[in-house]
Coordinates of N, CA and C in Angstrom, one line a residue:
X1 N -9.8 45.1 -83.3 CA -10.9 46.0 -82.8 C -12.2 45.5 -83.4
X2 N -13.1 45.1 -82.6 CA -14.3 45.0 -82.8 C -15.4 45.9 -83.7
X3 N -15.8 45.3 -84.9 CA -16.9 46.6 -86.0 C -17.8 46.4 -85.2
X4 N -18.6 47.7 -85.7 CA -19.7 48.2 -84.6 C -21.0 47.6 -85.6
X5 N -22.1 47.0 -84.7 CA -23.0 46.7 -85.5 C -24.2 47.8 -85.0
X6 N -23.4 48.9 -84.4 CA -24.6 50.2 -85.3 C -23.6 51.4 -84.4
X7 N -23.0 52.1 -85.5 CA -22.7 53.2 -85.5 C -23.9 54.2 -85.5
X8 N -23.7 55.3 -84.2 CA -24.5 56.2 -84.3 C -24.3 57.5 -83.7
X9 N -22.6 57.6 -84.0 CA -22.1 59.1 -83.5 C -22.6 59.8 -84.3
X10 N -23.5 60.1 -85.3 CA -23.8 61.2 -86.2 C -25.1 61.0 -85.8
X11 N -25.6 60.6 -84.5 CA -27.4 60.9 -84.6 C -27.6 61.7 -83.5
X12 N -28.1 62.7 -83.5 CA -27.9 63.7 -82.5 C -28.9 65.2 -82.8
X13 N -29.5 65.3 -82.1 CA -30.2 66.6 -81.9 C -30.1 67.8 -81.2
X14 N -30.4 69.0 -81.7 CA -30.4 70.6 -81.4 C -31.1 70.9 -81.0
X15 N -31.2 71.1 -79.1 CA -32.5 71.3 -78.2 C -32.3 73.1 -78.2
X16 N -33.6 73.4 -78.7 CA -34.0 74.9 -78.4 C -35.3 75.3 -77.8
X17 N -35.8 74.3 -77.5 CA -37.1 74.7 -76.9 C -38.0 75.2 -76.0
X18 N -36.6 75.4 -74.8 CA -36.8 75.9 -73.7 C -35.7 76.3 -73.0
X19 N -35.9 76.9 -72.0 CA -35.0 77.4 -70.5 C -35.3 76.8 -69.6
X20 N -34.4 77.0 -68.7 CA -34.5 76.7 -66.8 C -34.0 77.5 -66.0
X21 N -34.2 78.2 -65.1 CA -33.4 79.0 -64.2 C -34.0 79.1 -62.9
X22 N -32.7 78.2 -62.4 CA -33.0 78.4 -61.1 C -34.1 79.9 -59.9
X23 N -33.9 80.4 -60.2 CA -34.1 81.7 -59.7 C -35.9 81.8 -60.2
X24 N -36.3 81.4 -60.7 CA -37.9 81.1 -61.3 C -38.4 79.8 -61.6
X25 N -37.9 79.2 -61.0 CA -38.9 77.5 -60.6 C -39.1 77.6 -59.3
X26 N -39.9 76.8 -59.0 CA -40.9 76.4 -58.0 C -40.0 76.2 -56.7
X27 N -40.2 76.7 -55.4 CA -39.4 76.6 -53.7 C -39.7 75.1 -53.9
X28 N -40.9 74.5 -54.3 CA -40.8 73.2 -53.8 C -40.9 72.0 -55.0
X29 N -39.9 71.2 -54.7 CA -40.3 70.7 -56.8 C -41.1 69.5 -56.6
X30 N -41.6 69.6 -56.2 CA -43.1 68.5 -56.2 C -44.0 69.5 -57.2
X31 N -43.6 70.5 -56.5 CA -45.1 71.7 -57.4 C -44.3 71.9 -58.7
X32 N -43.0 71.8 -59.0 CA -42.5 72.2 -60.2 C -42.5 71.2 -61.2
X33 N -42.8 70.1 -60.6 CA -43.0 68.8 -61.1 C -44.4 68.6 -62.0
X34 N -45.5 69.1 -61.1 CA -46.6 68.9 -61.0 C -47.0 70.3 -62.5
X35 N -46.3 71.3 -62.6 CA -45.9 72.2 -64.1 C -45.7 71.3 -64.7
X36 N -44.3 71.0 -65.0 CA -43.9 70.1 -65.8 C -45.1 69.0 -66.5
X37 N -45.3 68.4 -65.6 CA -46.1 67.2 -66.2 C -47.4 67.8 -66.4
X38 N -48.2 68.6 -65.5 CA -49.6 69.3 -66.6 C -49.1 69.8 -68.2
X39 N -47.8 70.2 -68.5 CA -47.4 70.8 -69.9 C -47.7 69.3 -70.4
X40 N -46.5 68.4 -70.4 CA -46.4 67.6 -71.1 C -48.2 66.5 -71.0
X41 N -48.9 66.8 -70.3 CA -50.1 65.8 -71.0 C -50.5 66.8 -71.5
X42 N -50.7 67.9 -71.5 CA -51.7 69.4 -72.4 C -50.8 69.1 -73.7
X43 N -50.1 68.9 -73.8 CA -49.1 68.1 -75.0 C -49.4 67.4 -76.1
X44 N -50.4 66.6 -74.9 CA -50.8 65.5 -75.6 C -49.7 63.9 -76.6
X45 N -48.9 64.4 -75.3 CA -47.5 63.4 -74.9 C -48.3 61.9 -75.0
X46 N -47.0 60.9 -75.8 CA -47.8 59.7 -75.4 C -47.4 59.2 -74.0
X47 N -48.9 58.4 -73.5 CA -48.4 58.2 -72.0 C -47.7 59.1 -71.0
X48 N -46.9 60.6 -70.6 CA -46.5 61.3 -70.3 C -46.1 60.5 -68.3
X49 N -47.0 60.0 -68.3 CA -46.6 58.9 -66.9 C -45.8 58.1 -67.0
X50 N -45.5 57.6 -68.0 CA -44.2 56.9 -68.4 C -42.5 57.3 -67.6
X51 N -42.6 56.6 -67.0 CA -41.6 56.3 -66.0 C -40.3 55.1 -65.7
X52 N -39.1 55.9 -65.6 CA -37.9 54.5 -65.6 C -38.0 54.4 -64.2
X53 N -38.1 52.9 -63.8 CA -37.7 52.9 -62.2 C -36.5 52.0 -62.1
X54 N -35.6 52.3 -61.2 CA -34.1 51.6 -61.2 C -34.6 51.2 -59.8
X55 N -34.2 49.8 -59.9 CA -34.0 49.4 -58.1 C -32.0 48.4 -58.3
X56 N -32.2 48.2 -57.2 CA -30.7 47.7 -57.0 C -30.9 46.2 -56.1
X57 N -30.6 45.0 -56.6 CA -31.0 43.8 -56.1 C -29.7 43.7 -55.2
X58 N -30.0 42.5 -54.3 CA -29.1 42.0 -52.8 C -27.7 42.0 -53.3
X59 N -27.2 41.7 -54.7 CA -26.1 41.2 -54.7 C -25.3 42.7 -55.5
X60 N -26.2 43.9 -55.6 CA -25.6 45.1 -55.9 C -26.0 45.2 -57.4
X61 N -26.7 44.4 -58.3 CA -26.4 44.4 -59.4 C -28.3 45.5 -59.6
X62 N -28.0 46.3 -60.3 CA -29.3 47.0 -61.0 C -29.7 46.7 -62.2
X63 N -31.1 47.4 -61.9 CA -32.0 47.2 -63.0 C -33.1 48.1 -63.2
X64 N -33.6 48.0 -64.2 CA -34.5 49.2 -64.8 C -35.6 48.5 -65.9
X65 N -36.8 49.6 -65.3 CA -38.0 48.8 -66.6 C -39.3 50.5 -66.2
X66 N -39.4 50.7 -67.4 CA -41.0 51.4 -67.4 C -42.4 51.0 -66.6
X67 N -42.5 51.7 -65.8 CA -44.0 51.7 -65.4 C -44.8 53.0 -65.0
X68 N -45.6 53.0 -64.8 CA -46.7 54.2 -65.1 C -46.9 54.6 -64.0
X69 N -46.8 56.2 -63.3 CA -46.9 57.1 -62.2 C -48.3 57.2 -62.2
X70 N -48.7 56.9 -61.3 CA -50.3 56.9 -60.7 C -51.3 58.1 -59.9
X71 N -50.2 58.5 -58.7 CA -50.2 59.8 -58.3 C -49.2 60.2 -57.4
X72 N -49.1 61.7 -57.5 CA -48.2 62.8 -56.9 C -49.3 63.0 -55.7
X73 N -48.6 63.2 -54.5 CA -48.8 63.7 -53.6 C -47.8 64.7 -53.0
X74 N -48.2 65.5 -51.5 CA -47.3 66.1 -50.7 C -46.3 65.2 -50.3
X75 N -46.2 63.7 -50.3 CA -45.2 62.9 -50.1 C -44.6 62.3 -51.1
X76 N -44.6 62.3 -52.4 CA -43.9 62.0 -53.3 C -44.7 61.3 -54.0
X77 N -43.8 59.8 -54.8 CA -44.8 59.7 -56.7 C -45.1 58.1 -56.3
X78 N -46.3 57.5 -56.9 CA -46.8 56.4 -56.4 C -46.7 55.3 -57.8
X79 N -47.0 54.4 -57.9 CA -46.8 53.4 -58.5 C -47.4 52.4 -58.1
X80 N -48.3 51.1 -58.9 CA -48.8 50.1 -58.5 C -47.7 48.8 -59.1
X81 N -47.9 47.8 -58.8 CA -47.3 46.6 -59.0 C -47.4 45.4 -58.3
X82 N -46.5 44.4 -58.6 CA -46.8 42.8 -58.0 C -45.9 43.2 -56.4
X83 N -46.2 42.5 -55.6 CA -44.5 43.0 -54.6 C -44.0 41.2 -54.7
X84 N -44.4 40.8 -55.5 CA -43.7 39.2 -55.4 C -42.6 39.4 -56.7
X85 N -43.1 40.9 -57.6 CA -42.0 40.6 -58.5 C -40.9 40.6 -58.4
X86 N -39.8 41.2 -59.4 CA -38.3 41.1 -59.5 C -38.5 42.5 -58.7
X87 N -39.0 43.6 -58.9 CA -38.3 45.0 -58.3 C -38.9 45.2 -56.9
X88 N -40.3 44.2 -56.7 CA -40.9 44.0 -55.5 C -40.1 43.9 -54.3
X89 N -39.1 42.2 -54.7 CA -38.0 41.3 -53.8 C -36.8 42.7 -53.8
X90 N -36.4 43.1 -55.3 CA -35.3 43.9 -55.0 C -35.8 45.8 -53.8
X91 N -37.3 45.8 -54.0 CA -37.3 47.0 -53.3 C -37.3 46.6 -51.8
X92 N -37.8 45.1 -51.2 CA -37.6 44.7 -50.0 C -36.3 44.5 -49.8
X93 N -34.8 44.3 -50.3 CA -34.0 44.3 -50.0 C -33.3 45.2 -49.6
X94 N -33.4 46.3 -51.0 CA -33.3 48.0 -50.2 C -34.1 48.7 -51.0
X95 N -34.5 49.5 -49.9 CA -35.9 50.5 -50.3 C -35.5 51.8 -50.4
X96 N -34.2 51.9 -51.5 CA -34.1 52.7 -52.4 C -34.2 52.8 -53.9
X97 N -34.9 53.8 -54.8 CA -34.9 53.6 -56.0 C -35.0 55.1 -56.7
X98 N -34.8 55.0 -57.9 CA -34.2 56.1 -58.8 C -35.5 56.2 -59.6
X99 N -36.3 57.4 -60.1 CA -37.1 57.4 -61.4 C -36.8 58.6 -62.5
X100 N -36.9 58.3 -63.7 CA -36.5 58.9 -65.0 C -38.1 59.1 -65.9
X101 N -38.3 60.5 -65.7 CA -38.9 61.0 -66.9 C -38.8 61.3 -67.9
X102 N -38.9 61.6 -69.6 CA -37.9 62.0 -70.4 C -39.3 62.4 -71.5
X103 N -40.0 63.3 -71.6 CA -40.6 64.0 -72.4 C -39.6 64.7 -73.7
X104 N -39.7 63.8 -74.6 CA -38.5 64.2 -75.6 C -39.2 65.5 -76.7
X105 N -40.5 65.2 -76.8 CA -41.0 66.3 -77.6 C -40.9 67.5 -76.8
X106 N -40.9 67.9 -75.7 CA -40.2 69.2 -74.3 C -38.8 69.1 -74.4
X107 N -38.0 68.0 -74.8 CA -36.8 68.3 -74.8 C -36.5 68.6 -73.0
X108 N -37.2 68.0 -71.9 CA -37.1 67.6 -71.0 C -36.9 66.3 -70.2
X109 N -36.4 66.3 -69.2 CA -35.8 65.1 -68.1 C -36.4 65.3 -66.6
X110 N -36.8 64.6 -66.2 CA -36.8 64.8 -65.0 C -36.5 63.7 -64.2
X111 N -35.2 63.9 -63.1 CA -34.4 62.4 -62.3 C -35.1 62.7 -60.9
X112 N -35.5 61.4 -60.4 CA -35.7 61.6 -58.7 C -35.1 60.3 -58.1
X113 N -34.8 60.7 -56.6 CA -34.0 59.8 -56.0 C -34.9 60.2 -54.9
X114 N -35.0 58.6 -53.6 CA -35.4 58.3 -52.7 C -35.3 57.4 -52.1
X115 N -36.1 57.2 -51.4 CA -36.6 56.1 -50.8 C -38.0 55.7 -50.7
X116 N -38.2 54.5 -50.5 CA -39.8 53.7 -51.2 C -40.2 52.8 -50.1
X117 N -41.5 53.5 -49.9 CA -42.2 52.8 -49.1 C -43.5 51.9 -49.6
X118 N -44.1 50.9 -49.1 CA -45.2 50.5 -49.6 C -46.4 51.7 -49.4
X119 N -47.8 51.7 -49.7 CA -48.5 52.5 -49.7 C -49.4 52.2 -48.5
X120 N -50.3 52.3 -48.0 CA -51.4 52.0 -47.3 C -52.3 50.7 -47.9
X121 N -52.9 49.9 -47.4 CA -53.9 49.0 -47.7 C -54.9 49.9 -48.2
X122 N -55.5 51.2 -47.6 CA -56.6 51.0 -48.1 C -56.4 51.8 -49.3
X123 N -55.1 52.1 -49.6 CA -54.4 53.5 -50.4 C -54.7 52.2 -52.2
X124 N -54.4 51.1 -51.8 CA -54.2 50.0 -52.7 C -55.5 49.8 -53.0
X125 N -56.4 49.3 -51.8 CA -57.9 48.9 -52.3 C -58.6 49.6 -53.3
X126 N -58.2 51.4 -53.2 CA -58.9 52.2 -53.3 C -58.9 52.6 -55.0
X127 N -57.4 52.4 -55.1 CA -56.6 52.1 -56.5 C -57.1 50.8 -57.2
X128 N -57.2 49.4 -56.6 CA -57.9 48.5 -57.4 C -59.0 48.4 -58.0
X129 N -59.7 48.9 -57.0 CA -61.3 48.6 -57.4 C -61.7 49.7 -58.5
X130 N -60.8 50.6 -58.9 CA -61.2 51.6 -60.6 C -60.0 51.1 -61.5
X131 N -59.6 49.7 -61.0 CA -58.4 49.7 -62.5 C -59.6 48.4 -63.7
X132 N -59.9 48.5 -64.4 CA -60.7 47.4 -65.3 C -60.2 46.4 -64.9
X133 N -61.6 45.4 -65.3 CA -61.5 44.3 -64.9 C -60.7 43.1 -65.1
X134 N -60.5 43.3 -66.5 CA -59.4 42.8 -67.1 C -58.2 42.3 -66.7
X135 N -57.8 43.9 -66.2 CA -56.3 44.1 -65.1 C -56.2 43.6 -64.2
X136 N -57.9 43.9 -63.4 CA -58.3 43.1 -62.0 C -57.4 41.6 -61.8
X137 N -58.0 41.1 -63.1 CA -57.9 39.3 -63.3 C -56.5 39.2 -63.6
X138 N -55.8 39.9 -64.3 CA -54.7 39.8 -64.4 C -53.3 39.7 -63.3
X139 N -53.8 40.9 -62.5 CA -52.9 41.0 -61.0 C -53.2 39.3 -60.4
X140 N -54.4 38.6 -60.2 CA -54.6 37.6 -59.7 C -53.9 36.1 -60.8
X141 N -53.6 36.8 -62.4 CA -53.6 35.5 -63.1 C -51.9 35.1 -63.1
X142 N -50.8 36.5 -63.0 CA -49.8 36.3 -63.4 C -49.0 36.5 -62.0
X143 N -48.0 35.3 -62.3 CA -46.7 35.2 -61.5 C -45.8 36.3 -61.5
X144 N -45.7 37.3 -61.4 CA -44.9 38.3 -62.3 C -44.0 38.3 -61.6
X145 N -42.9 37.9 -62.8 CA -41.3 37.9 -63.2 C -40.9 36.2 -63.3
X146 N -41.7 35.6 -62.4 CA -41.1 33.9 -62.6 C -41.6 33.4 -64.3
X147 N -40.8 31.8 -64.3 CA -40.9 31.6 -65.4 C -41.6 30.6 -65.3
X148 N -42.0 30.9 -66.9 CA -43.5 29.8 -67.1 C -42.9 29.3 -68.6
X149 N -43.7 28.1 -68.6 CA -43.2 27.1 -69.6 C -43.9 27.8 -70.7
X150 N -45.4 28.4 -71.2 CA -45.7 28.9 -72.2 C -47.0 29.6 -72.0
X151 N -46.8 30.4 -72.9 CA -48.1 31.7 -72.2 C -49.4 30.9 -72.2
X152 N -49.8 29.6 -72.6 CA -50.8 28.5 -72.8 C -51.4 28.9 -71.2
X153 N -50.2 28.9 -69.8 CA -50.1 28.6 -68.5 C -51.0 29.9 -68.4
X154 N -50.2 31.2 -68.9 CA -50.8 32.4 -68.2 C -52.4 32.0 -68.9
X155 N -52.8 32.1 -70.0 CA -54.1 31.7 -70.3 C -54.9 31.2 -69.4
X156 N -54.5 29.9 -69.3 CA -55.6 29.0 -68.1 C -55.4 30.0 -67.1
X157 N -54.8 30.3 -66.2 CA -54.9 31.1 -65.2 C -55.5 32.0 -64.8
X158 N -55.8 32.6 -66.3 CA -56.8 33.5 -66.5 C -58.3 33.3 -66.4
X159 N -58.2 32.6 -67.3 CA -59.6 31.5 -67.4 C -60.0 31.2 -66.0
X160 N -59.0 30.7 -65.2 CA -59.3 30.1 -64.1 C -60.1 31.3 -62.8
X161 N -58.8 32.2 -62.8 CA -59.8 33.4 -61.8 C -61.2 34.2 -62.8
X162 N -61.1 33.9 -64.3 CA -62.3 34.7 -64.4 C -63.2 34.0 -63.9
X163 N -63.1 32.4 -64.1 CA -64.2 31.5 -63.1 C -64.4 31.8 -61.8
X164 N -63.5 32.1 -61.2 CA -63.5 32.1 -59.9 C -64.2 33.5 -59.1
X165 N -63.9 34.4 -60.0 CA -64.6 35.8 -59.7 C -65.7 36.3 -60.8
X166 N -66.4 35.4 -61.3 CA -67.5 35.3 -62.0 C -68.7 36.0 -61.0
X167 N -68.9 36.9 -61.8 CA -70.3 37.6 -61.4 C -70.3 38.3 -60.2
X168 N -69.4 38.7 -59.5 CA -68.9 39.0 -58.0 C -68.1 40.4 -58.2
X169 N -67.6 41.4 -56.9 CA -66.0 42.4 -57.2 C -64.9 41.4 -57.2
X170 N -63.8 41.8 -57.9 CA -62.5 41.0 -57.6 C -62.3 41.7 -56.7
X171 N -61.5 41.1 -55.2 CA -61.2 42.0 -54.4 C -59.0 41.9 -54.9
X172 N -58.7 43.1 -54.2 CA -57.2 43.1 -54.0 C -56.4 42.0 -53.7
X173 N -55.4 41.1 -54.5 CA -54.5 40.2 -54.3 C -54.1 40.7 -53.2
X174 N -53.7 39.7 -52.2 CA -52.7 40.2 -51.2 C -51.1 40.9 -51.7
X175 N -50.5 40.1 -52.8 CA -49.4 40.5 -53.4 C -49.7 41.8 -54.0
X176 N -50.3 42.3 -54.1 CA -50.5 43.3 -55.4 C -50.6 44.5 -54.5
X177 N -49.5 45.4 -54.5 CA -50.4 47.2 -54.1 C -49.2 48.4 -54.6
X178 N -49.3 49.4 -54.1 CA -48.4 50.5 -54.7 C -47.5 50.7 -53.8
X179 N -46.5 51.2 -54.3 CA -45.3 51.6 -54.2 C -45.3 53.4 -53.9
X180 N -44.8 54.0 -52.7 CA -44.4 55.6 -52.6 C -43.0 55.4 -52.8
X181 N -42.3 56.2 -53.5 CA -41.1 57.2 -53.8 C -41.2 58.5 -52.4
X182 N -40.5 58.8 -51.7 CA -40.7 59.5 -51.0 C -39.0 60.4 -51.4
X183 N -38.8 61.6 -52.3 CA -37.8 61.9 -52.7 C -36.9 62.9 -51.7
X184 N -35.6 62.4 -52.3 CA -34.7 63.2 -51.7 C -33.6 64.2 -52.3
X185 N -33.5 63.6 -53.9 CA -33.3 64.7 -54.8 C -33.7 64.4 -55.9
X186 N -33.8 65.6 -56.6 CA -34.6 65.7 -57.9 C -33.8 66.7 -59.2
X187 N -33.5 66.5 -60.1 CA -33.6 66.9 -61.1 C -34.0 67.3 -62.1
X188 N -33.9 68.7 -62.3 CA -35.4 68.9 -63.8 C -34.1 69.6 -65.1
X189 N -34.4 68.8 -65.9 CA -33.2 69.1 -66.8 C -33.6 69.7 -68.5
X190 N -33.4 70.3 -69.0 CA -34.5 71.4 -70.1 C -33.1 71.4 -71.1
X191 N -33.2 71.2 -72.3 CA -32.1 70.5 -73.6 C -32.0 72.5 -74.1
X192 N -31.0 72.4 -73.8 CA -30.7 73.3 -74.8 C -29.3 73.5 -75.9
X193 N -29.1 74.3 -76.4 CA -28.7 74.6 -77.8 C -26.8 73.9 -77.1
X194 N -26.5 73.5 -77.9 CA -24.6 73.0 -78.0 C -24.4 71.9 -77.2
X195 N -25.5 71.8 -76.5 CA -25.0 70.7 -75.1 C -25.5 71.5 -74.0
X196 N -25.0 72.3 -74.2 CA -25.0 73.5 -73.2 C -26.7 73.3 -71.9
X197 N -27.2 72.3 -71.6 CA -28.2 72.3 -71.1 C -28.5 72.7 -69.6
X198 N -29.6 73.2 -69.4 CA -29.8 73.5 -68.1 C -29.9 72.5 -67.2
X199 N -29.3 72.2 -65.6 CA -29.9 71.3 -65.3 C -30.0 72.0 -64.0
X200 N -31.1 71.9 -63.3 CA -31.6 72.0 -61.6 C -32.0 71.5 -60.4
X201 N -31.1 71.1 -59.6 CA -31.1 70.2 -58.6 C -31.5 70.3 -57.7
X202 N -32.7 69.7 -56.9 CA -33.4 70.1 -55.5 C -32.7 69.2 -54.8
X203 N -32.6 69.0 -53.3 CA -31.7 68.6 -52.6 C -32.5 68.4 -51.0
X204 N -33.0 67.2 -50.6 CA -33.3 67.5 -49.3 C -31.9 67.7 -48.2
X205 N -32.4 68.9 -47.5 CA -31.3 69.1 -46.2 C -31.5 68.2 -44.9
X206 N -30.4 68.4 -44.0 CA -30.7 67.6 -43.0 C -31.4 68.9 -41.8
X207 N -31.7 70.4 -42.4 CA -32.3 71.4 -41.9 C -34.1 71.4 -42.5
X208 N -34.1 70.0 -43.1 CA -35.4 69.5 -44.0 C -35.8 71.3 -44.2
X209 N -35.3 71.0 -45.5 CA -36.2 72.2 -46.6 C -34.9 72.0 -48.0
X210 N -35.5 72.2 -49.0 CA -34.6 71.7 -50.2 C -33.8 73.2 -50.6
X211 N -32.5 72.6 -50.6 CA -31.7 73.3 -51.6 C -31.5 73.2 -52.9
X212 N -31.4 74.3 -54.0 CA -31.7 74.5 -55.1 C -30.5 74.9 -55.5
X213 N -29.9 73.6 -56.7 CA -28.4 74.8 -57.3 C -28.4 74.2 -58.6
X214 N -27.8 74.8 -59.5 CA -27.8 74.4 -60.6 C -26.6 73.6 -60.9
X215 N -26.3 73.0 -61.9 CA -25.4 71.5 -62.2 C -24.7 71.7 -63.6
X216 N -23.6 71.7 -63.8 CA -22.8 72.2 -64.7 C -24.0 71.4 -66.2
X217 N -24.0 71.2 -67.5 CA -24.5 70.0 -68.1 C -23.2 69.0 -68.2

């Protein structure tokens, strides 16, 4: 039998901080969503945008990395990025993806499942031109996800387009824009006392309007 190089059945916490009940959340959980996450930044949560997104590459195999929720709409949750990256290629393969909230000081979760569409051009432009400049140069300096022999590479690169967009707007890489989530279920999950936790599941129907049931923990 293999020794563990980190036992940690004894680390574990006693969520009392809250309730859920179905019967008093929101008919539509975009809006229950849109609670949720006004608490957790009034919070003064770090980051509270902080986001897991799961995509699933051609050959079935997943993956997952944090990135930052930009905006909620009546259509669901947005996100910017490279589309030449790794979840870029994998969301062109299938344009389904999973996202994970987890406000731990709320002792809250929130899971969404969908489907992901790119955003609008001008949805992207509109989004570039208020991200700092910095970032600007950056979407234009890095390969993102390929491999590079030493960050020396990403440097010059840098160097190179700040030359290049010296004294001018950077405009939008063509590679570079956002990502919609357009959801089809959702979970809002609230820690409570033994295990015993609440969890509540919105559900798109094929009568499009969401059903709401609750989920054993």
């Amino acid at each position: 039998m293999a020794s563990s190089l980190l036992d940690l059945s004894a680390l574990r916490e006693n969520y009392t901080r809250g309730i859920l009940d179905q019967n008093t959340v929101h008919a539509n959980p975009l809006e229950q969503f849109r609670q949720w996450f006004t608490e957790a930044a009034s919070s003064q949560l770090p980051e509270p945008n902080a986001m897991h997104l799961a995509t699933v590459a051609a050959d079935g195999q997943p993956s997952g990395r944090i990135v930052l929720l930009k905006t909620v709409d009546e259509r669901g949750f947005v996100w910017y990025t490279n589309y030449e990256s790794k979840k870029g290629q994998e969301l062109a393969s299938s344009a389904r993806a999973a996202l994970t909230f987890f406000w731990v000081e709320l002792e809250r979760q929130v899971r969404v499942e969908g489907i992901v569409e790119k955003v609008s051009p001008e949805e992207s432009d509109a989004y570039f031109a208020v991200r700092p400049r910095g970032s600007q140069i950056g979407a234009w300096a890095s390969p993102q996800s390929n491999i590079i022999d030493s960050r020396a590479i990403l440097e010059a690169r840098e160097q190179e387009m700040m030359d290049r967009f010296a004294n001018q707007p950077i405009p939008r890489p063509p590679h570079w824009g956002g990502y919609r989530l357009l959801p089809r279920r959702l979970e809002f999950w609230q820690g409570r006392a033994s295990r015993l936790h609440d969890r509540i599941q919105y559900e798109w129907t094929e009568d499009e309007r969401w059903a709401i049931e609750r989920l054993a923990p």
